[in-house]
XYZ file of C-alpha atoms in Angstrom:
756
model
C -16.656 -3.018 -10.734
C -15.194 -2.425 -13.891
C -17.081 -4.789 -16.281
C -14.381 -5.957 -18.544
C -12.280 -7.242 -15.437
C -14.962 -9.625 -14.946
C -15.673 -10.366 -18.423
C -11.529 -10.811 -19.089
C -10.459 -12.813 -16.444
C -11.317 -15.905 -18.107
C -10.195 -15.141 -21.280
C -6.980 -13.207 -19.686
C -6.237 -16.208 -17.324
C -6.154 -18.652 -20.539
C -4.378 -16.348 -22.641
C -1.560 -15.725 -20.047
C -1.583 -19.345 -19.190
C -0.109 -18.949 -23.671
C 1.903 -16.097 -22.365
C 3.880 -17.887 -19.338
C 4.898 -20.672 -22.200
C 5.810 -18.919 -25.030
C 7.346 -15.712 -24.048
C 11.131 -16.159 -23.575
C 11.756 -12.484 -22.434
C 10.797 -12.901 -18.844
C 12.277 -16.370 -18.273
C 14.665 -16.502 -15.628
C 17.620 -16.017 -17.798
C 20.887 -18.840 -18.287
C 23.022 -18.047 -15.265
C 26.190 -14.720 -16.902
C 28.648 -17.805 -15.557
C 28.231 -22.077 -14.974
C 26.637 -23.518 -11.629
C 29.435 -24.543 -9.342
C 29.502 -28.506 -9.640
C 29.754 -28.726 -5.918
C 26.278 -26.966 -5.356
C 23.590 -30.304 -4.772
C 19.928 -30.393 -3.778
C 20.899 -30.390 0.023
C 22.238 -27.070 0.031
C 20.154 -24.900 2.679
C 20.957 -21.807 4.662
C 24.741 -20.494 5.104
C 24.715 -18.793 8.310
C 28.107 -17.482 7.321
C 27.124 -16.565 4.228
C 24.239 -14.689 6.391
C 25.709 -12.870 8.786
C 28.573 -11.799 6.287
C 25.498 -9.891 4.624
C 24.461 -8.442 7.500
C 27.633 -7.141 8.587
C 28.320 -5.595 4.450
C 25.272 -3.614 4.616
C 26.357 -0.540 5.472
C 24.158 2.938 6.594
C 26.608 5.684 4.854
C 26.010 4.185 1.353
C 21.994 3.673 1.770
C 22.683 7.350 3.258
C 24.368 8.582 -0.623
C 21.451 6.141 -1.811
C 18.828 8.357 -0.511
C 20.709 11.709 -1.580
C 21.048 10.392 -5.370
C 17.459 9.092 -5.865
C 15.805 12.690 -4.129
C 17.808 14.764 -5.644
C 14.991 15.501 -8.186
C 11.322 15.664 -8.198
C 10.490 12.380 -10.311
C 6.891 11.705 -10.447
C 6.206 8.391 -12.920
C 7.212 9.163 -16.521
C 9.187 12.069 -16.209
C 12.029 12.675 -17.446
C 13.875 12.166 -13.873
C 11.743 8.602 -13.358
C 13.780 7.908 -16.734
C 16.950 8.198 -15.205
C 15.993 6.186 -12.282
C 15.315 3.491 -14.825
C 18.765 3.981 -16.337
C 20.706 4.336 -12.624
C 19.513 0.815 -11.500
C 19.305 -0.522 -14.558
C 23.494 0.539 -14.784
C 23.649 -0.576 -10.872
C 22.141 -4.784 -11.719
C 24.537 -4.359 -14.384
C 27.541 -3.135 -12.792
C 30.748 -5.779 -13.440
C 31.976 -6.219 -9.936
C 28.521 -5.541 -7.653
C 25.521 -6.852 -10.538
C 23.496 -9.019 -11.052
C 22.333 -11.633 -13.564
C 20.009 -10.243 -15.436
C 18.981 -6.573 -15.202
C 15.682 -5.614 -18.273
C 12.670 -3.156 -18.328
C 9.317 -3.865 -18.951
C 7.420 -0.909 -19.995
C 3.892 -0.453 -20.334
C 1.457 2.579 -22.075
C -0.972 3.670 -19.261
C -3.464 6.823 -18.567
C -1.754 8.878 -16.157
C -3.148 12.170 -14.864
C -1.725 15.792 -14.740
C -2.275 18.773 -14.107
C -2.171 21.709 -16.314
C 1.304 23.476 -16.375
C -0.370 26.194 -18.299
C -3.317 26.679 -16.543
C -2.884 25.783 -12.405
C -5.790 24.698 -10.637
C -7.411 27.513 -8.275
C -9.284 28.131 -5.556
C -11.048 31.324 -4.650
C -13.506 32.928 -2.761
C -15.878 34.994 -5.310
C -18.570 37.587 -4.512
C -22.031 37.834 -6.788
C -20.953 39.711 -9.272
C -17.812 37.185 -9.506
C -15.329 39.661 -7.569
C -12.464 37.645 -6.243
C -12.042 38.579 -2.284
C -9.401 35.727 -1.775
C -7.416 33.176 -3.775
C -5.617 30.211 -2.809
C -1.626 29.403 -2.918
C -1.533 27.379 -6.088
C 1.655 26.334 -5.162
C 3.265 25.213 -1.997
C 5.759 28.247 0.273
C 9.581 27.592 -0.374
C 10.941 27.164 2.464
C 14.416 25.326 1.904
C 14.472 26.106 -1.686
C 13.707 22.961 -2.835
C 10.162 23.645 -3.000
C 10.729 26.135 -6.692
C 12.496 23.989 -8.644
C 10.596 24.336 -12.197
C 9.868 20.157 -11.691
C 7.772 20.347 -8.236
C 4.221 19.108 -9.304
C 1.542 21.445 -8.282
C -0.590 20.266 -5.891
C -3.731 18.179 -6.795
C -6.494 14.965 -7.135
C -4.703 13.051 -9.825
C -7.586 11.708 -12.016
C -9.967 13.890 -10.862
C -12.147 15.780 -13.508
C -11.422 19.261 -15.053
C -14.109 21.872 -14.065
C -14.968 24.929 -12.468
C -17.750 24.271 -10.060
C -18.553 27.238 -7.654
C -21.272 27.049 -4.565
C -21.948 27.976 -0.751
C -19.061 26.193 1.204
C -20.254 23.140 3.578
C -17.770 21.216 5.724
C -18.234 17.628 5.800
C -15.561 15.952 8.135
C -13.964 13.339 6.480
C -16.268 12.788 3.340
C -17.609 9.395 4.334
C -21.325 8.518 3.121
C -22.692 8.817 7.136
C -20.940 12.343 7.143
C -22.857 13.943 4.134
C -25.623 12.041 5.544
C -24.996 13.558 8.813
C -25.524 17.172 7.222
C -29.055 16.418 4.824
C -30.063 15.430 8.620
C -29.475 18.294 10.306
C -31.602 20.382 7.628
C -28.472 21.019 5.047
C -29.656 21.372 1.134
C -26.137 19.483 -0.604
C -27.201 20.384 -3.970
C -24.973 22.850 -5.889
C -22.402 23.101 -2.788
C -18.797 23.008 -2.264
C -17.792 20.418 0.357
C -14.555 20.623 2.673
C -13.293 17.839 3.836
C -10.840 16.142 5.965
C -8.055 13.436 4.978
C -8.682 10.420 6.429
C -11.056 7.816 7.364
C -12.164 6.931 3.627
C -10.168 7.129 0.545
C -8.601 9.859 -1.485
C -11.579 8.695 -4.528
C -14.247 7.905 -2.218
C -14.808 11.852 -0.335
C -16.025 12.125 -3.842
C -17.837 10.121 -4.888
C -19.697 10.240 -1.931
C -19.887 14.117 -2.087
C -21.196 13.651 -5.735
C -24.346 11.059 -4.399
C -25.768 13.790 -2.465
C -25.688 16.539 -5.308
C -21.667 18.508 -4.107
C -20.795 20.051 -7.203
C -17.139 19.904 -5.975
C -14.629 19.166 -3.428
C -12.025 20.536 -1.310
C -9.302 18.044 0.700
C -7.041 20.006 3.770
C -4.704 17.645 6.140
C -5.544 18.837 9.170
C -2.772 19.758 11.693
C -4.861 17.631 14.908
C -4.616 14.645 12.258
C -1.307 14.965 11.654
C 1.083 17.361 13.915
C -0.787 17.014 17.429
C -2.618 19.855 16.676
C 0.618 21.701 16.374
C -0.159 23.987 13.342
C 2.371 27.294 13.715
C 5.280 28.112 11.431
C 7.908 27.762 13.917
C 5.992 24.451 15.393
C 6.731 22.277 12.104
C 9.169 22.291 8.735
C 11.917 23.471 8.878
C 11.771 23.399 12.296
C 10.256 20.084 12.884
C 9.035 17.153 11.324
C 5.588 18.378 11.563
C 3.652 19.537 8.208
C 3.566 22.851 7.006
C 0.994 25.518 7.124
C 1.174 25.147 3.131
C 2.412 21.986 2.936
C -0.734 20.245 0.504
C -0.555 15.810 0.205
C -0.534 15.440 -3.787
C -2.346 11.637 -4.236
C -4.366 8.879 -6.585
C -8.166 9.531 -6.306
C -8.766 6.662 -8.283
C -10.825 4.082 -6.356
C -8.706 0.966 -8.264
C -5.622 -0.209 -9.198
C -3.838 -0.580 -12.338
C -3.986 1.073 -15.132
C -7.911 2.040 -15.561
C -8.035 1.915 -20.102
C -7.066 -2.036 -19.196
C -8.675 -3.948 -16.780
C -7.322 -7.690 -16.176
C -5.213 -7.027 -19.705
C -1.085 -5.815 -19.429
C -1.663 -2.224 -20.607
C 0.645 -3.258 -24.226
C -0.782 -1.627 -27.406
C -2.189 -5.298 -28.476
C -4.705 -4.897 -25.476
C -8.369 -3.986 -25.487
C -8.855 -0.601 -23.921
C -11.665 0.765 -22.460
C -13.658 4.552 -23.413
C -12.276 6.673 -21.175
C -15.562 7.822 -20.374
C -16.780 4.701 -19.381
C -14.015 3.684 -16.194
C -15.390 3.678 -13.080
C -13.881 4.945 -10.146
C -12.799 7.791 -11.207
C -14.105 11.241 -8.562
C -17.474 12.206 -10.500
C -16.671 15.859 -9.386
C -13.872 18.984 -9.764
C -11.771 18.029 -6.532
C -8.628 19.809 -4.966
C -6.258 19.059 -2.008
C -5.298 22.207 0.206
C -2.895 23.278 2.669
C -4.503 23.816 5.759
C -3.481 27.712 6.296
C -5.782 27.813 3.646
C -8.428 25.738 5.114
C -8.076 28.094 7.869
C -8.792 30.858 6.168
C -12.053 29.225 4.513
C -12.757 28.721 8.426
C -10.988 31.129 10.598
C -12.388 34.841 11.356
C -9.349 37.501 10.749
C -7.458 38.110 12.977
C -5.510 35.095 13.424
C -4.025 33.624 16.668
C -3.572 30.670 18.404
C -7.009 31.211 20.675
C -10.143 30.054 19.634
C -11.653 32.092 17.337
C -15.535 31.965 15.741
C -15.618 30.320 12.879
C -15.619 32.006 9.651
C -18.426 29.311 8.202
C -22.481 30.113 8.530
C -24.437 27.062 9.952
C -24.383 24.829 12.899
C -21.443 24.004 14.922
C -20.591 20.532 13.725
C -19.941 17.662 16.183
C -17.360 16.917 18.078
C -16.080 14.296 16.671
C -15.914 16.480 13.785
C -13.716 19.484 15.247
C -10.354 19.383 14.326
C -6.773 21.901 15.238
C -7.860 25.070 12.826
C -7.823 27.289 16.168
C -11.692 28.009 15.949
C -14.944 26.699 16.083
C -15.656 24.199 13.222
C -19.244 25.445 12.043
C -21.762 23.068 9.115
C -22.309 25.770 6.762
C -24.290 26.140 4.105
C -22.195 29.802 3.001
C -19.908 32.261 5.149
C -21.106 34.084 8.118
C -22.482 37.541 7.086
C -19.493 39.087 9.512
C -17.316 36.811 8.837
C -14.082 37.371 6.055
C -16.528 37.189 2.992
C -19.240 39.700 1.581
C -22.668 38.326 1.624
C -23.299 35.899 -0.407
C -19.962 35.265 -1.395
C -19.317 31.733 -2.699
C -15.937 29.265 -3.355
C -14.829 28.721 -7.141
C -13.056 25.558 -7.348
C -10.889 25.538 -10.987
C -9.479 21.808 -12.258
C -7.654 21.533 -15.048
C -6.187 18.154 -15.069
C -6.050 16.035 -17.991
C -5.602 12.743 -18.890
C -2.668 11.539 -20.663
C -1.296 8.033 -21.937
C 2.471 7.557 -21.165
C 5.156 5.186 -21.182
C 6.210 3.268 -17.588
C 8.773 1.126 -16.879
C 9.372 -1.985 -14.503
C 12.701 -1.862 -13.817
C 14.267 -5.801 -12.584
C 17.155 -7.890 -11.603
C 17.032 -11.690 -11.221
C 19.889 -13.906 -9.540
C 19.491 -17.181 -11.276
C 18.792 -20.289 -7.900
C 21.169 -22.289 -8.088
C 18.624 -25.339 -7.609
C 15.058 -24.257 -7.866
C 15.639 -21.991 -10.193
C 12.265 -21.805 -11.347
C 11.289 -21.121 -7.732
C 11.240 -17.170 -7.422
C 11.144 -14.719 -4.138
C 10.476 -11.157 -5.286
C 11.239 -8.618 -3.607
C 9.952 -4.789 -4.510
C 9.185 -1.320 -4.465
C 8.281 1.872 -6.452
C 10.301 3.793 -7.718
C 8.453 7.122 -8.780
C 7.541 9.804 -6.018
C 5.035 13.200 -6.510
C 8.100 15.158 -5.341
C 11.461 14.546 -4.096
C 9.999 11.476 -2.049
C 12.976 10.823 0.039
C 10.590 8.312 3.268
C 8.474 7.148 -0.305
C 9.634 5.953 -2.013
C 13.158 6.460 -2.229
C 13.738 5.388 1.700
C 12.744 1.428 0.203
C 14.341 2.302 -3.164
C 17.395 3.157 -1.364
C 17.393 0.016 0.598
C 16.719 -1.925 -1.691
C 19.914 -0.830 -3.895
C 22.347 -1.923 -1.018
C 20.700 -5.244 -0.478
C 21.252 -6.326 -4.399
C 24.727 -4.674 -4.108
C 25.972 -6.864 -1.381
C 24.344 -10.080 -2.925
C 25.972 -9.330 -6.392
C 28.863 -8.336 -5.274
C 29.206 -12.391 -3.176
C 27.449 -13.211 -6.779
C 30.280 -11.856 -9.001
C 32.705 -13.239 -6.194
C 31.806 -16.788 -7.204
C 30.679 -17.642 -3.130
C 27.385 -17.318 -3.063
C 23.998 -18.144 -5.274
C 20.874 -18.669 -3.696
C 18.866 -21.921 -3.990
C 16.533 -20.251 -5.219
C 15.713 -16.957 -7.674
C 15.583 -13.767 -6.728
C 13.436 -11.231 -8.483
C 14.724 -7.661 -7.452
C 11.804 -5.356 -8.477
C 11.229 -1.578 -8.786
C 7.658 -0.672 -10.260
C 6.428 1.992 -11.800
C 3.777 4.864 -11.512
C 2.697 2.855 -7.938
C 1.548 6.118 -6.909
C -1.050 6.560 -9.729
C -2.987 3.460 -8.679
C -0.271 0.059 -8.162
C 0.029 0.434 -11.793
C 3.192 -0.806 -12.316
C 3.134 -4.055 -10.116
C -0.533 -4.709 -11.710
C 0.175 -4.955 -14.753
C 3.489 -6.857 -14.156
C 0.922 -9.354 -12.489
C -1.899 -9.452 -14.508
C 1.090 -10.004 -17.697
C 2.809 -12.968 -16.068
C -0.590 -14.456 -14.130
C -0.192 -17.465 -14.419
C 3.869 -17.765 -14.671
C 3.964 -16.213 -10.920
C 1.250 -18.356 -9.290
C 2.726 -21.225 -10.452
C 6.188 -20.256 -9.053
C 5.958 -17.703 -6.901
C 7.362 -18.555 -3.185
C 7.038 -14.783 -1.445
C 6.632 -11.179 -2.176
C 8.646 -9.331 -0.294
C 7.646 -5.457 -0.667
C 9.598 -2.244 1.076
C 7.838 0.812 0.097
C 8.826 3.689 2.981
C 11.379 1.613 4.676
C 11.362 4.225 7.262
C 9.116 6.033 8.815
C 10.408 6.587 12.093
C 13.387 5.523 14.034
C 11.440 3.618 17.046
C 10.149 0.468 16.232
C 10.423 -2.644 13.499
C 6.331 -2.522 11.630
C 5.677 -5.570 9.941
C 2.271 -6.805 7.848
C 1.864 -9.904 6.215
C -0.161 -12.640 5.829
C 0.342 -15.153 8.863
C 2.742 -18.055 7.409
C 5.626 -14.782 7.142
C 5.243 -14.389 11.202
C 8.287 -17.174 11.580
C 10.581 -16.179 9.344
C 9.835 -12.218 9.902
C 10.578 -13.387 14.825
C 13.585 -15.535 13.585
C 15.311 -12.769 11.815
C 14.711 -10.062 13.428
C 15.848 -12.263 17.070
C 19.514 -11.998 15.610
C 19.779 -8.497 14.710
C 20.355 -5.331 16.910
C 18.042 -2.671 17.140
C 19.487 1.012 16.280
C 20.559 3.098 19.365
C 21.913 2.240 22.501
C 19.564 -0.294 24.392
C 21.475 -3.611 23.493
C 17.876 -5.024 22.298
C 17.935 -7.117 19.481
C 15.252 -5.642 16.653
C 12.785 -8.385 17.942
C 12.531 -7.426 22.060
C 12.681 -3.508 20.761
C 9.704 -4.730 18.715
C 8.088 -5.943 21.386
C 8.466 -3.032 23.720
C 6.304 -1.257 21.069
C 3.545 -3.107 20.185
C 2.862 -6.702 21.213
C -0.133 -9.109 21.609
C -0.933 -12.718 23.782
C -0.581 -15.779 21.237
C -2.501 -18.920 22.960
C 0.561 -21.066 21.512
C 3.226 -18.537 21.544
C 2.482 -16.159 25.109
C 3.805 -12.715 24.398
C 4.758 -11.752 20.784
C 5.048 -8.535 18.805
C 1.471 -7.462 16.718
C 2.531 -8.052 13.208
C -0.221 -6.166 10.818
C -2.306 -7.020 8.082
C -2.098 -6.653 4.583
C -4.783 -4.109 2.826
C -4.206 -2.382 -0.464
C -2.265 0.438 -0.213
C 1.072 -0.560 -2.019
C 2.637 -3.046 -4.629
C 2.002 -5.936 -2.391
C -2.073 -5.590 -3.221
C -2.178 -7.688 -6.726
C 0.357 -10.409 -5.136
C -1.954 -11.087 -1.818
C -5.051 -10.366 -3.714
C -5.579 -10.977 -7.742
C -2.566 -13.686 -7.357
C -2.836 -15.843 -4.164
C 1.006 -15.513 -3.254
C 2.117 -15.099 0.676
C 3.076 -10.790 1.478
C 4.849 -9.047 3.546
C 5.276 -5.645 3.837
C 8.719 -4.053 6.103
C 9.274 -0.616 7.535
C 10.856 1.347 10.427
C 8.153 3.642 12.403
C 7.330 5.856 14.723
C 5.944 5.342 18.675
C 2.919 5.623 18.144
C 2.135 6.617 22.402
C 3.984 10.287 21.662
C 2.498 11.087 18.266
C -1.469 10.259 16.694
C 0.221 10.997 13.235
C -2.231 8.901 10.537
C 1.605 8.319 9.075
C 4.787 10.852 8.668
C 3.953 14.466 8.241
C 5.230 15.318 4.643
C 3.243 13.014 3.242
C 3.074 12.780 -0.689
C 4.151 17.271 -0.420
C 6.937 18.915 -1.518
C 8.972 19.203 2.041
C 9.598 15.122 1.539
C 13.022 15.878 1.043
C 16.481 14.359 1.861
C 17.426 16.674 4.468
C 14.244 16.123 5.912
C 14.560 12.257 6.564
C 18.539 13.066 7.462
C 17.100 15.785 10.242
C 14.159 14.564 11.306
C 13.351 10.514 10.780
C 16.642 8.656 10.938
C 20.199 11.026 11.384
C 22.814 8.450 11.222
C 20.451 6.437 9.106
C 20.793 3.532 11.061
C 17.129 2.733 11.286
C 17.660 2.541 7.051
C 20.464 -0.324 7.924
C 17.853 -1.974 10.530
C 15.006 -2.098 7.627
C 17.857 -3.338 4.815
C 19.287 -6.382 7.693
C 15.602 -7.133 8.188
C 14.726 -7.835 4.292
C 18.335 -8.661 3.937
C 18.091 -11.488 6.376
C 14.329 -12.490 5.483
C 15.586 -12.294 1.340
C 18.081 -15.035 2.621
C 15.858 -17.054 4.854
C 13.060 -17.471 2.250
C 15.629 -18.057 -0.963
C 18.292 -20.272 0.569
C 16.445 -22.416 3.149
C 16.136 -26.419 2.573
C 12.261 -25.611 3.561
C 10.307 -22.292 3.524
C 10.048 -20.741 6.662
C 7.105 -20.766 7.118
C 4.858 -22.010 9.409
C 1.345 -22.705 7.978
C 0.173 -23.273 11.647
C 0.113 -19.828 12.635
C -2.868 -18.804 9.887
C -4.863 -21.266 12.875
C -5.198 -18.691 15.714
C -5.888 -16.389 12.749
C -8.703 -18.756 11.554
C -9.693 -19.607 15.109
C -10.163 -15.724 16.319
C -12.421 -15.315 12.919
C -14.584 -18.493 13.550
C -14.873 -17.066 17.137
C -16.038 -13.443 16.070
C -18.816 -15.314 14.106
C -19.792 -17.885 16.588
C -20.245 -15.035 19.498
C -21.384 -11.604 17.313
C -23.100 -13.514 14.233
C -24.091 -16.785 15.218
C -27.382 -16.233 16.987
C -29.196 -14.312 14.451
C -27.521 -16.274 11.392
C -29.503 -19.149 13.818
C -33.045 -17.386 13.777
C -32.603 -17.284 9.710
C -31.533 -21.409 9.474
C -28.031 -20.727 8.690
C -25.739 -22.997 10.839
C -21.416 -22.315 11.664
C -21.619 -26.159 12.168
C -19.954 -26.204 8.595
C -17.372 -23.140 9.106
C -16.519 -24.912 12.466
C -15.791 -28.242 10.773
C -13.595 -27.054 8.386
C -11.329 -24.632 10.620
C -10.618 -27.503 12.023
C -10.149 -29.305 9.413
C -7.347 -27.037 8.459
C -5.828 -27.185 11.667
C -5.761 -30.389 11.582
C -3.895 -30.944 8.072
C -1.096 -27.591 9.042
C -0.237 -29.344 12.438
C 0.606 -32.451 9.917
C 2.581 -31.201 7.886
C 4.109 -29.501 10.464
C 5.396 -32.872 11.828
C 6.084 -34.376 8.476
C 8.350 -31.258 8.233
C 10.104 -32.200 11.019
C 10.337 -35.733 10.436
C 11.990 -34.336 7.432
C 14.697 -32.458 9.060
C 15.919 -35.301 11.037
C 16.542 -37.516 7.983
C 18.156 -37.436 4.874
C 15.039 -36.179 3.214
C 14.746 -37.057 -0.960
C 15.195 -33.833 -2.933
C 11.883 -35.157 -4.046
C 10.102 -34.614 -0.835
C 11.234 -31.824 0.080
C 10.031 -29.761 -3.568
C 6.492 -31.226 -2.127
C 6.239 -30.178 0.969
C 7.646 -27.110 -0.301
C 5.278 -26.446 -2.671
C 2.387 -26.904 -0.257
C 3.687 -24.306 1.799
C 4.342 -22.517 -1.090
C 0.711 -23.206 -2.598
C -1.506 -22.592 0.488
C -2.505 -18.784 -0.386
C -3.873 -19.945 -3.579
C -7.297 -21.660 -2.571
C -7.482 -18.409 -0.133
C -9.207 -16.362 -3.706
C -12.530 -16.164 -3.896
C -13.889 -16.697 -7.350
C -16.871 -14.055 -6.624
C -15.514 -10.520 -7.536
C -16.148 -7.619 -5.158
C -17.718 -4.750 -6.719
C -16.232 -1.839 -4.567
C -13.053 -2.593 -5.023
C -11.349 -4.635 -7.778
C -8.969 -7.185 -7.645
C -9.273 -7.420 -3.506
C -10.429 -11.520 -3.967
C -8.785 -12.797 -0.258
C -11.528 -14.618 0.892
C -9.327 -13.118 4.630
C -8.217 -9.891 3.938
C -10.333 -8.307 1.196
C -11.837 -5.242 2.879
C -13.529 -5.871 5.935
C -16.681 -2.693 6.365
C -18.586 -3.942 8.742
C -17.625 -3.773 12.651
C -16.786 -8.192 13.357
C -13.671 -9.151 12.453
C -14.496 -12.122 10.804
C -14.493 -13.525 7.408
C -15.022 -10.334 5.046
C -17.154 -11.899 2.842
C -19.874 -12.843 5.497
C -19.202 -9.999 7.657
C -20.323 -7.532 5.061
C -23.456 -9.867 3.929
C -24.204 -10.138 7.283
C -24.157 -6.092 7.743
C -26.416 -5.534 4.661
C -28.880 -8.274 5.736
C -29.378 -6.431 9.147
C -30.246 -3.046 7.056
C -34.050 -1.790 7.110
C -36.422 -3.278 4.626
C -33.271 -6.340 3.983
C -35.337 -9.775 3.073
C -34.275 -13.409 1.680
C -32.381 -12.791 -0.956
C -29.891 -10.157 1.673
C -30.185 -13.696 3.989
C -29.584 -15.547 0.854
C -26.113 -13.759 0.278
C -25.036 -14.060 3.964
C -25.168 -18.244 3.618
C -23.815 -17.526 0.320
C -20.822 -15.743 1.577
C -20.334 -18.632 4.478
C -20.659 -21.359 1.286
C -17.388 -19.550 -0.323
C -15.897 -19.383 3.208
C -15.759 -23.264 4.278
C -15.306 -23.687 0.780
C -11.911 -21.747 0.890
C -11.031 -23.686 4.057
C -11.388 -26.934 2.722
C -9.757 -25.803 -0.512
C -6.651 -24.775 1.638
C -6.714 -28.018 3.918
C -6.989 -30.255 1.475
C -3.628 -28.287 0.277
C -1.809 -29.025 3.531
C -3.048 -32.415 3.199
C -0.538 -35.187 1.959
C -0.482 -35.269 -1.895
C -0.984 -38.772 -1.747
C -4.093 -38.337 -0.163
C -6.285 -37.408 -3.703
C-alpha cells in the first residue's frame, strides 16, 4: 500500500471538505430555464414518462453511436480520445436534446506507453546471440483495421523497460502457489523467463510473484482453452467466428492499484504533491510482455504444427493436469528447450521492453440535469471512454448506450415535459484502462460532497458481452430496483419473456424471502464503480448483457483488449440488430428514472439481511470451533447481525406507513437519507496493503476460502499458517471487532433519527 495514501487520507479529507464548500465549478448549476412552478415536493415517478422513455430508446441510434465511437483507436489522451471529449460535449450541449450543463474536469496523470521508435520484442536467441525466432510485434491484419496507424502495439502498461534473457519456464497462471510448485519440482527460477497464462490472478500480480522467486522477465498469453473453448485454428476464429485469432494479444494495465500512481488520495492537479516515480509500489518489478497464443505455441510445441497433440518443445517434466491448456502439445515446465526441439541447445528467450512513463492530461466529461425538488441529491451514471484500440465492446458499447439514454432524457428536458426529482449526472471517465484513473481522481477531488449527496452510482462499462441474458452486479439494496425494472421490459428475441424471466432461466438462486430469483453478482474492482463503493461507500451497481455460460467457458468475450474488438465484430457476432444494447439501455434507463424520480428511494435495505445472515452462518460453521479454542467468541457478531436485521425491518415498516399517508417532505427526506447513507458505515478505517482503496468491510477482496466477512476470513486464514502465534490471532479478533462495529454503525444509520 502507498504510505502516502495512508498519510494523505486525513489531510485529504479535511482539504476536500473545504473544496466541497468553496469550489463552485462542480456545483450543480442553475437550470437554464426556471423550474416549473407546478413542481411540488410530492413529485413521484411518472409511469407515463417512464413508458415514453422506454419507447424512445432506439436500437438503430445506439448502433450509429457505436459506429462513430469505435471507428478509430482511442487510447487515453490520444487525439481521437480528445475528439470524443468534444463529441460528448457537443451532444450534451445540443439545443434540442442536450442537458442543463456539460463540462470537463482535467487531471495530469502518469500513463505508460510503448515506444513508437523501438517496438517491444520477444526472441529466441542462441548462446552466441544468433536470433532463431522473432515474435510478431503486432497482430495480423485480418480485416484492414489492425494495420491502422494509431493501433497501439500490444504491451503491458507500467511494465519497466529492460532486456532480460534466460531459459524459459512454464508457470501456469503466475500465482504465488504456481511459482512455489515449480520450486518444489526442483526448478531453480533465478534468471529465468516465465511463460504465464491470463486468469486466476491479476496481470500485475504475475510479474510481482515472478520477481519474488528470481524470475527476470514474464510473458503472458491467452490460452485458447480459456477463451475459445479450445479452438485455435484460423478458420475457427475471428473473422470466421467470435473466437480470438491466434495473433490476438490482450493489452492491459499491470498496475496493481487504481487512480493516478503519483497522487494517491489526492486529485492529480498541478498543485498536488506527487510521489517520486521510483517510490511507487504496485508496478511490475521486471520487464513483462503479452503475446498471442500463436507465439506461445511456437515456444511450447515442436514443428510441424498440426491439430493433433505433439511433443513439447520445452524441457523438463510434464506440467500437472490442471496446468495443461489447448496449444496442441503437452505442456512441460522447463527450464529451457528440448535438445532435439525447434531451437539449438542452450537457446534462451530474450524479452526486450521499451515502455516509457509519461505525464498526460486526461479529461472526464460530465453532463448534468438539475433536480427539480432535491437538486443536492445525485444519481450518477458512468462509463469510461478510453480503449486500448478501437474498443467497440470495451467501452464503446457502454458509451453508445449512455449517449442514447441522455439523448432521450435531454429531449424531454428541452421540451419542458420532464425534469427529475433529483439531479442526474452522466459521466464519461478518462483513462480507465490504465487503472480506473478518471473516476478515482474525481472521487478523490470531491470526496466530501459525493459522500454527502450521492444516492447511487450506476456503471455501464461493457453494455453487451453477448446477447443471451442480463448480468447485474451490485450491493444488496439495488436488487429490488433492478428486479422491478426488468420485470417490465421485454427480453430481446421471440421468447415473449421479460428480461427478468429470461434472466432467471440462465442464473438464479433460492432466496429464503423471495423464493427463486435471478442471481446478482457482487462488485469487485474491475470497473469505475470501485472508488464509489470501496472508497466512498456509495450504493453501486453494474449492468450488462452477457453470454450463455452453459455454451462457453470463455472468461470474457474473446477479442477483449485486442485490435479485433471492432464495430463489425459486435454487429456480426455479439448483437446483430442491437436489440441487446437496446435492452441494456431500457434497463439502465428505467433504473435511473426510478432512482431519480421516486418519492421514496427504491432501495430495499432488508435485502442486506440475507447477505449478513449467510456471512454469519459461514463464520459459525467454518471458523467458530477454532475461534472458541482461542477464546474468540462470535457472540457479538450474532448480536450485531440481529440488531441490523431488526433496524432494517423497522425502517421498511416505517416507509410503508408513510407511503399510505401524506408524508411531510421532511419525513421523506429523513428516510431517504437513511437509505442513501447505509453503505457508508461499511467502510473500515483500516487499510489493506494488498489492495489500495478497498476498505469495504463486506466487499473487500476475500483471499480465503470461507465466504464470510473478508477481513475476518483473511486474518483467520493467515493465523492458521505454520508458526503463526498470538499476534496473528489478535489480528483475527481485531478484524472481528471491525465487522461488529461496521454492523452496529449500519444498524444505527437505519434506526429512527430520534434514537440518538
